[in-house]
Amino acid sequence: MPPTPTSIDAYIATFPEEIQAVLTQLRRAIREAVPEAAESIRYGMPAFGVGKHYVYMAANKKHAGLYALYGLDELEQELTPYRGKGTKDALHFAYDQPLPLSLIAKVVRYKCLKG
């Protein structure tokens, strides 16, 4: 098993180009929404945090994911189409669909700035 990447750039570089493009776009959306977020690798995933509040992204076989998204009851109607099957704290974005950038920004601002 390869070592866990120590930076987000190294994490993204481990994937094929088409997945790298989606992860780069997702990272950019997160950074634009919360520019003050510190970047790191936590639990083997790219993490973006403000204080104790974090969101995580990861690449999977069929989708990119955004994680630790619990407590978003007032946004649930918007999030439902992206909820991971059988999860209540993950959003899944199929690689063959455009990322919902405005929704991602809204979620990230809520989680990182409001906790």
CSV table of N, CA and C in Angstrom, one decimal:
chain,number,residue,atom,x,y,z
A,1,MET,N,0.8,-1.2,0.0
A,1,MET,CA,0.0,0.0,0.0
A,1,MET,C,0.9,1.2,0.0
A,2,PRO,N,0.6,2.2,-0.9
A,2,PRO,CA,1.5,3.4,-1.0
A,2,PRO,C,1.3,4.3,0.3
A,3,PRO,N,2.3,5.1,0.6
A,3,PRO,CA,2.2,5.9,1.8
A,3,PRO,C,1.1,7.0,1.6
A,4,THR,N,0.5,7.4,2.7
A,4,THR,CA,-0.5,8.5,2.6
A,4,THR,C,0.1,9.8,2.2
A,5,PRO,N,-0.5,10.4,1.2
A,5,PRO,CA,0.1,11.7,0.8
A,5,PRO,C,0.1,12.7,1.9
A,6,THR,N,1.1,13.6,1.9
A,6,THR,CA,1.3,14.6,3.0
A,6,THR,C,0.8,16.0,2.6
A,7,SER,N,0.3,16.1,1.4
A,7,SER,CA,-0.2,17.4,1.0
A,7,SER,C,-1.4,17.2,0.0
A,8,ILE,N,-2.2,18.2,-0.1
A,8,ILE,CA,-3.4,18.0,-1.0
A,8,ILE,C,-2.9,17.9,-2.5
A,9,ASP,N,-1.9,18.6,-2.8
A,9,ASP,CA,-1.3,18.4,-4.2
A,9,ASP,C,-0.9,17.0,-4.4
A,10,ALA,N,-0.2,16.4,-3.5
A,10,ALA,CA,0.3,15.0,-3.6
A,10,ALA,C,-0.9,14.1,-3.7
A,11,TYR,N,-2.0,14.3,-2.9
A,11,TYR,CA,-3.2,13.5,-2.9
A,11,TYR,C,-3.8,13.5,-4.3
A,12,ILE,N,-4.0,14.7,-4.8
A,12,ILE,CA,-4.7,14.9,-6.1
A,12,ILE,C,-3.8,14.2,-7.2
A,13,ALA,N,-2.5,14.3,-7.1
A,13,ALA,CA,-1.6,13.7,-8.1
A,13,ALA,C,-1.7,12.2,-8.2
A,14,THR,N,-2.2,11.5,-7.2
A,14,THR,CA,-2.3,10.1,-7.3
A,14,THR,C,-3.4,9.5,-8.1
A,15,PHE,N,-4.2,10.4,-8.7
A,15,PHE,CA,-5.4,10.0,-9.5
A,15,PHE,C,-5.2,10.3,-11.0
A,16,PRO,N,-6.0,9.6,-11.8
A,16,PRO,CA,-6.0,9.9,-13.3
A,16,PRO,C,-6.4,11.3,-13.5
A,17,GLU,N,-5.9,11.8,-14.7
A,17,GLU,CA,-6.2,13.2,-15.0
A,17,GLU,C,-7.6,13.7,-14.9
A,18,GLU,N,-8.6,12.9,-15.4
A,18,GLU,CA,-10.0,13.3,-15.3
A,18,GLU,C,-10.5,13.5,-13.9
A,19,ILE,N,-10.0,12.6,-13.0
A,19,ILE,CA,-10.3,12.8,-11.6
A,19,ILE,C,-9.6,13.9,-10.9
A,20,GLN,N,-8.3,14.1,-11.3
A,20,GLN,CA,-7.6,15.3,-10.9
A,20,GLN,C,-8.3,16.6,-11.2
A,21,ALA,N,-8.9,16.7,-12.4
A,21,ALA,CA,-9.6,17.9,-12.8
A,21,ALA,C,-10.8,18.1,-11.9
A,22,VAL,N,-11.5,17.1,-11.5
A,22,VAL,CA,-12.7,17.3,-10.6
A,22,VAL,C,-12.2,17.7,-9.2
A,23,LEU,N,-11.2,17.0,-8.7
A,23,LEU,CA,-10.7,17.3,-7.4
A,23,LEU,C,-10.1,18.7,-7.3
A,24,THR,N,-9.5,19.2,-8.4
A,24,THR,CA,-8.9,20.5,-8.4
A,24,THR,C,-10.1,21.5,-8.4
A,25,GLN,N,-11.1,21.3,-9.2
A,25,GLN,CA,-12.3,22.2,-9.2
A,25,GLN,C,-13.0,22.2,-7.8
A,26,LEU,N,-13.1,21.0,-7.2
A,26,LEU,CA,-13.7,21.0,-5.9
A,26,LEU,C,-12.9,21.8,-4.9
A,27,ARG,N,-11.6,21.6,-4.9
A,27,ARG,CA,-10.7,22.3,-4.0
A,27,ARG,C,-10.8,23.8,-4.2
A,28,ARG,N,-10.8,24.2,-5.5
A,28,ARG,CA,-10.9,25.6,-5.8
A,28,ARG,C,-12.3,26.2,-5.3
A,29,ALA,N,-13.3,25.5,-5.4
A,29,ALA,CA,-14.6,25.9,-4.9
A,29,ALA,C,-14.6,26.1,-3.4
A,30,ILE,N,-14.0,25.2,-2.7
A,30,ILE,CA,-13.8,25.2,-1.2
A,30,ILE,C,-13.0,26.4,-0.9
A,31,ARG,N,-11.9,26.6,-1.5
A,31,ARG,CA,-10.9,27.7,-1.2
A,31,ARG,C,-11.6,29.1,-1.5
A,32,GLU,N,-12.4,29.2,-2.6
A,32,GLU,CA,-13.1,30.4,-2.9
A,32,GLU,C,-14.2,30.7,-1.8
A,33,ALA,N,-14.8,29.7,-1.4
A,33,ALA,CA,-15.9,29.9,-0.4
A,33,ALA,C,-15.4,30.3,1.0
A,34,VAL,N,-14.2,29.7,1.4
A,34,VAL,CA,-13.7,30.0,2.7
A,34,VAL,C,-12.1,30.1,2.5
A,35,PRO,N,-11.7,31.3,2.0
A,35,PRO,CA,-10.3,31.4,1.7
A,35,PRO,C,-9.4,31.3,3.0
A,36,GLU,N,-9.9,31.6,4.2
A,36,GLU,CA,-9.1,31.5,5.4
A,36,GLU,C,-8.9,30.1,5.9
A,37,ALA,N,-9.6,29.1,5.2
A,37,ALA,CA,-9.5,27.7,5.7
A,37,ALA,C,-8.0,27.2,5.6
A,38,ALA,N,-7.5,26.5,6.6
A,38,ALA,CA,-6.2,25.9,6.5
A,38,ALA,C,-6.4,24.5,5.8
A,39,GLU,N,-5.4,24.2,5.0
A,39,GLU,CA,-5.4,23.0,4.3
A,39,GLU,C,-4.5,22.0,5.0
A,40,SER,N,-4.9,20.7,5.0
A,40,SER,CA,-4.1,19.7,5.6
A,40,SER,C,-4.6,18.3,5.1
A,41,ILE,N,-3.9,17.3,5.5
A,41,ILE,CA,-4.4,15.9,5.2
A,41,ILE,C,-4.7,15.4,6.6
A,42,ARG,N,-6.0,14.9,6.7
A,42,ARG,CA,-6.5,14.3,8.0
A,42,ARG,C,-7.3,13.1,7.6
A,43,TYR,N,-7.0,12.0,8.4
A,43,TYR,CA,-7.7,10.8,8.1
A,43,TYR,C,-7.4,10.3,6.6
A,44,GLY,N,-6.3,10.7,6.1
A,44,GLY,CA,-5.9,10.3,4.7
A,44,GLY,C,-6.6,11.1,3.6
A,45,MET,N,-7.4,12.1,4.0
A,45,MET,CA,-8.1,12.9,3.0
A,45,MET,C,-7.7,14.4,3.1
A,46,PRO,N,-7.9,15.1,2.0
A,46,PRO,CA,-7.7,16.5,2.0
A,46,PRO,C,-8.7,17.2,3.0
A,47,ALA,N,-8.3,18.0,3.9
A,47,ALA,CA,-9.1,18.7,4.9
A,47,ALA,C,-9.0,20.2,4.8
A,48,PHE,N,-10.1,20.9,5.0
A,48,PHE,CA,-10.1,22.3,5.0
A,48,PHE,C,-10.8,22.7,6.3
A,49,GLY,N,-10.0,23.5,7.1
A,49,GLY,CA,-10.6,23.8,8.4
A,49,GLY,C,-10.4,25.3,8.9
A,50,VAL,N,-11.4,25.7,9.6
A,50,VAL,CA,-11.3,27.0,10.3
A,50,VAL,C,-11.6,26.7,11.8
A,51,GLY,N,-10.6,26.9,12.6
A,51,GLY,CA,-10.7,26.5,14.0
A,51,GLY,C,-10.9,25.0,14.1
A,52,LYS,N,-11.9,24.6,14.8
A,52,LYS,CA,-12.2,23.1,14.9
A,52,LYS,C,-13.2,22.6,13.9
A,53,HIS,N,-13.6,23.4,12.9
A,53,HIS,CA,-14.6,23.1,12.0
A,53,HIS,C,-13.9,22.7,10.6
A,54,TYR,N,-14.2,21.5,10.2
A,54,TYR,CA,-13.5,20.9,9.0
A,54,TYR,C,-14.6,20.4,8.0
A,55,VAL,N,-14.2,20.4,6.7
A,55,VAL,CA,-14.8,19.6,5.7
A,55,VAL,C,-13.7,18.8,5.0
A,56,TYR,N,-14.0,17.7,4.4
A,56,TYR,CA,-13.1,16.8,3.8
A,56,TYR,C,-13.5,16.5,2.4
A,57,MET,N,-12.6,16.3,1.5
A,57,MET,CA,-12.9,15.8,0.2
A,57,MET,C,-12.1,14.5,-0.1
A,58,ALA,N,-12.7,13.7,-1.0
A,58,ALA,CA,-12.0,12.5,-1.3
A,58,ALA,C,-12.5,12.0,-2.7
A,59,ALA,N,-11.6,11.3,-3.4
A,59,ALA,CA,-12.0,10.7,-4.6
A,59,ALA,C,-12.3,9.2,-4.4
A,60,ASN,N,-13.4,8.8,-5.0
A,60,ASN,CA,-13.8,7.4,-5.0
A,60,ASN,C,-13.9,6.9,-6.4
A,61,LYS,N,-14.2,5.6,-6.5
A,61,LYS,CA,-14.3,5.0,-7.9
A,61,LYS,C,-15.2,5.7,-8.8
A,62,LYS,N,-16.4,6.1,-8.4
A,62,LYS,CA,-17.4,6.6,-9.3
A,62,LYS,C,-17.8,8.1,-8.9
A,63,HIS,N,-17.2,8.6,-7.9
A,63,HIS,CA,-17.6,10.0,-7.5
A,63,HIS,C,-16.5,10.7,-6.6
A,64,ALA,N,-16.6,12.0,-6.6
A,64,ALA,CA,-15.8,12.7,-5.6
A,64,ALA,C,-16.8,13.0,-4.4
A,65,GLY,N,-16.3,13.0,-3.2
A,65,GLY,CA,-17.1,13.2,-2.0
A,65,GLY,C,-16.7,14.4,-1.2
A,66,LEU,N,-17.7,14.9,-0.5
A,66,LEU,CA,-17.5,16.0,0.5
A,66,LEU,C,-18.0,15.4,1.8
A,67,TYR,N,-17.3,15.5,2.8
A,67,TYR,CA,-17.6,14.8,4.1
A,67,TYR,C,-17.7,15.6,5.3
A,68,ALA,N,-18.3,14.9,6.3
A,68,ALA,CA,-18.6,15.4,7.6
A,68,ALA,C,-19.6,16.5,7.5
A,69,LEU,N,-20.6,16.3,6.7
A,69,LEU,CA,-21.7,17.2,6.5
A,69,LEU,C,-23.0,16.9,7.2
A,70,TYR,N,-22.9,16.8,8.5
A,70,TYR,CA,-24.1,16.5,9.3
A,70,TYR,C,-24.6,17.9,9.9
A,71,GLY,N,-25.8,17.9,10.4
A,71,GLY,CA,-26.3,19.1,11.0
A,71,GLY,C,-26.7,20.2,10.0
A,72,LEU,N,-27.1,19.8,8.8
A,72,LEU,CA,-27.4,20.8,7.8
A,72,LEU,C,-28.9,20.7,7.5
A,73,ASP,N,-29.7,20.5,8.5
A,73,ASP,CA,-31.1,20.3,8.3
A,73,ASP,C,-31.8,21.4,7.4
A,74,GLU,N,-31.4,22.6,7.6
A,74,GLU,CA,-32.1,23.7,6.8
A,74,GLU,C,-31.7,23.6,5.3
A,75,LEU,N,-30.6,22.9,5.0
A,75,LEU,CA,-30.2,22.7,3.6
A,75,LEU,C,-30.6,21.4,3.0
A,76,GLU,N,-31.2,20.5,3.8
A,76,GLU,CA,-31.4,19.1,3.4
A,76,GLU,C,-32.1,19.0,2.0
A,77,GLN,N,-33.1,19.8,1.8
A,77,GLN,CA,-33.8,19.7,0.5
A,77,GLN,C,-32.8,19.8,-0.7
A,78,GLU,N,-31.9,20.8,-0.6
A,78,GLU,CA,-30.9,21.0,-1.7
A,78,GLU,C,-29.9,19.9,-1.7
A,79,LEU,N,-29.6,19.3,-0.6
A,79,LEU,CA,-28.5,18.3,-0.5
A,79,LEU,C,-29.0,16.9,-0.9
A,80,THR,N,-30.3,16.6,-0.8
A,80,THR,CA,-30.8,15.3,-1.0
A,80,THR,C,-30.3,14.6,-2.3
A,81,PRO,N,-30.3,15.3,-3.4
A,81,PRO,CA,-29.9,14.7,-4.6
A,81,PRO,C,-28.4,14.2,-4.6
A,82,TYR,N,-27.6,14.8,-3.7
A,82,TYR,CA,-26.2,14.5,-3.6
A,82,TYR,C,-25.8,13.6,-2.4
A,83,ARG,N,-26.8,13.3,-1.6
A,83,ARG,CA,-26.5,12.5,-0.4
A,83,ARG,C,-26.0,11.1,-0.8
A,84,GLY,N,-24.9,10.7,-0.2
A,84,GLY,CA,-24.4,9.4,-0.5
A,84,GLY,C,-25.4,8.3,-0.1
A,85,LYS,N,-25.5,7.2,-0.9
A,85,LYS,CA,-26.4,6.2,-0.6
A,85,LYS,C,-26.1,5.6,0.8
A,86,GLY,N,-27.1,5.6,1.7
A,86,GLY,CA,-26.9,5.1,3.0
A,86,GLY,C,-26.1,5.9,4.0
A,87,THR,N,-25.9,7.2,3.6
A,87,THR,CA,-25.1,8.1,4.5
A,87,THR,C,-26.0,9.3,4.9
A,88,LYS,N,-25.6,9.9,6.0
A,88,LYS,CA,-26.3,11.2,6.3
A,88,LYS,C,-25.2,12.3,6.5
A,89,ASP,N,-24.0,12.0,6.3
A,89,ASP,CA,-23.0,13.0,6.4
A,89,ASP,C,-22.0,13.2,5.2
A,90,ALA,N,-22.4,12.7,4.1
A,90,ALA,CA,-21.6,12.7,2.9
A,90,ALA,C,-22.4,13.2,1.7
A,91,LEU,N,-21.7,14.0,0.8
A,91,LEU,CA,-22.3,14.3,-0.5
A,91,LEU,C,-21.4,13.7,-1.5
A,92,HIS,N,-22.0,13.1,-2.6
A,92,HIS,CA,-21.3,12.4,-3.6
A,92,HIS,C,-21.6,13.1,-4.9
A,93,PHE,N,-20.6,13.4,-5.7
A,93,PHE,CA,-20.7,14.1,-7.0
A,93,PHE,C,-20.1,13.2,-8.1
A,94,ALA,N,-21.0,12.7,-8.9
A,94,ALA,CA,-20.6,11.8,-10.0
A,94,ALA,C,-19.7,12.5,-10.9
A,95,TYR,N,-18.6,11.8,-11.4
A,95,TYR,CA,-17.6,12.4,-12.2
A,95,TYR,C,-18.2,12.8,-13.6
A,96,ASP,N,-19.3,12.2,-14.0
A,96,ASP,CA,-19.9,12.6,-15.3
A,96,ASP,C,-20.9,13.7,-15.2
A,97,GLN,N,-21.0,14.3,-14.1
A,97,GLN,CA,-21.9,15.4,-13.9
A,97,GLN,C,-21.2,16.7,-13.4
A,98,PRO,N,-21.6,17.9,-13.8
A,98,PRO,CA,-21.0,19.1,-13.3
A,98,PRO,C,-21.1,19.2,-11.8
A,99,LEU,N,-20.1,19.8,-11.2
A,99,LEU,CA,-20.2,20.0,-9.7
A,99,LEU,C,-21.2,21.1,-9.4
A,100,PRO,N,-22.0,21.0,-8.4
A,100,PRO,CA,-22.9,22.1,-8.0
A,100,PRO,C,-22.2,23.1,-7.2
A,101,LEU,N,-21.4,24.0,-7.9
A,101,LEU,CA,-20.5,24.9,-7.2
A,101,LEU,C,-21.1,25.8,-6.2
A,102,SER,N,-22.2,26.4,-6.5
A,102,SER,CA,-22.9,27.3,-5.6
A,102,SER,C,-23.3,26.5,-4.3
A,103,LEU,N,-23.8,25.3,-4.5
A,103,LEU,CA,-24.2,24.5,-3.3
A,103,LEU,C,-23.0,24.1,-2.5
A,104,ILE,N,-21.9,23.8,-3.1
A,104,ILE,CA,-20.7,23.4,-2.4
A,104,ILE,C,-20.2,24.6,-1.6
A,105,ALA,N,-20.2,25.8,-2.2
A,105,ALA,CA,-19.8,27.0,-1.5
A,105,ALA,C,-20.7,27.2,-0.3
A,106,LYS,N,-22.0,27.1,-0.4
A,106,LYS,CA,-22.9,27.3,0.7
A,106,LYS,C,-22.7,26.4,1.8
A,107,VAL,N,-22.5,25.1,1.5
A,107,VAL,CA,-22.3,24.1,2.5
A,107,VAL,C,-20.9,24.3,3.2
A,108,VAL,N,-19.9,24.6,2.5
A,108,VAL,CA,-18.6,24.8,3.1
A,108,VAL,C,-18.6,26.0,4.0
A,109,ARG,N,-19.2,27.1,3.6
A,109,ARG,CA,-19.3,28.3,4.4
A,109,ARG,C,-20.0,27.9,5.7
A,110,TYR,N,-21.1,27.2,5.6
A,110,TYR,CA,-21.9,26.9,6.8
A,110,TYR,C,-21.1,26.0,7.7
A,111,LYS,N,-20.5,25.0,7.2
A,111,LYS,CA,-19.7,24.1,8.1
A,111,LYS,C,-18.5,24.7,8.7
A,112,CYS,N,-17.7,25.4,7.9
A,112,CYS,CA,-16.5,26.0,8.4
A,112,CYS,C,-16.6,27.3,9.2
A,113,LEU,N,-17.7,28.0,8.9
A,113,LEU,CA,-17.8,29.3,9.6
A,113,LEU,C,-18.9,29.3,10.7
A,114,LYS,N,-19.8,28.4,10.6
A,114,LYS,CA,-20.9,28.4,11.6
A,114,LYS,C,-20.8,27.2,12.5
A,115,GLY,N,-20.1,26.1,11.9
A,115,GLY,CA,-19.9,24.9,12.7
A,115,GLY,C,-21.2,24.2,13.0
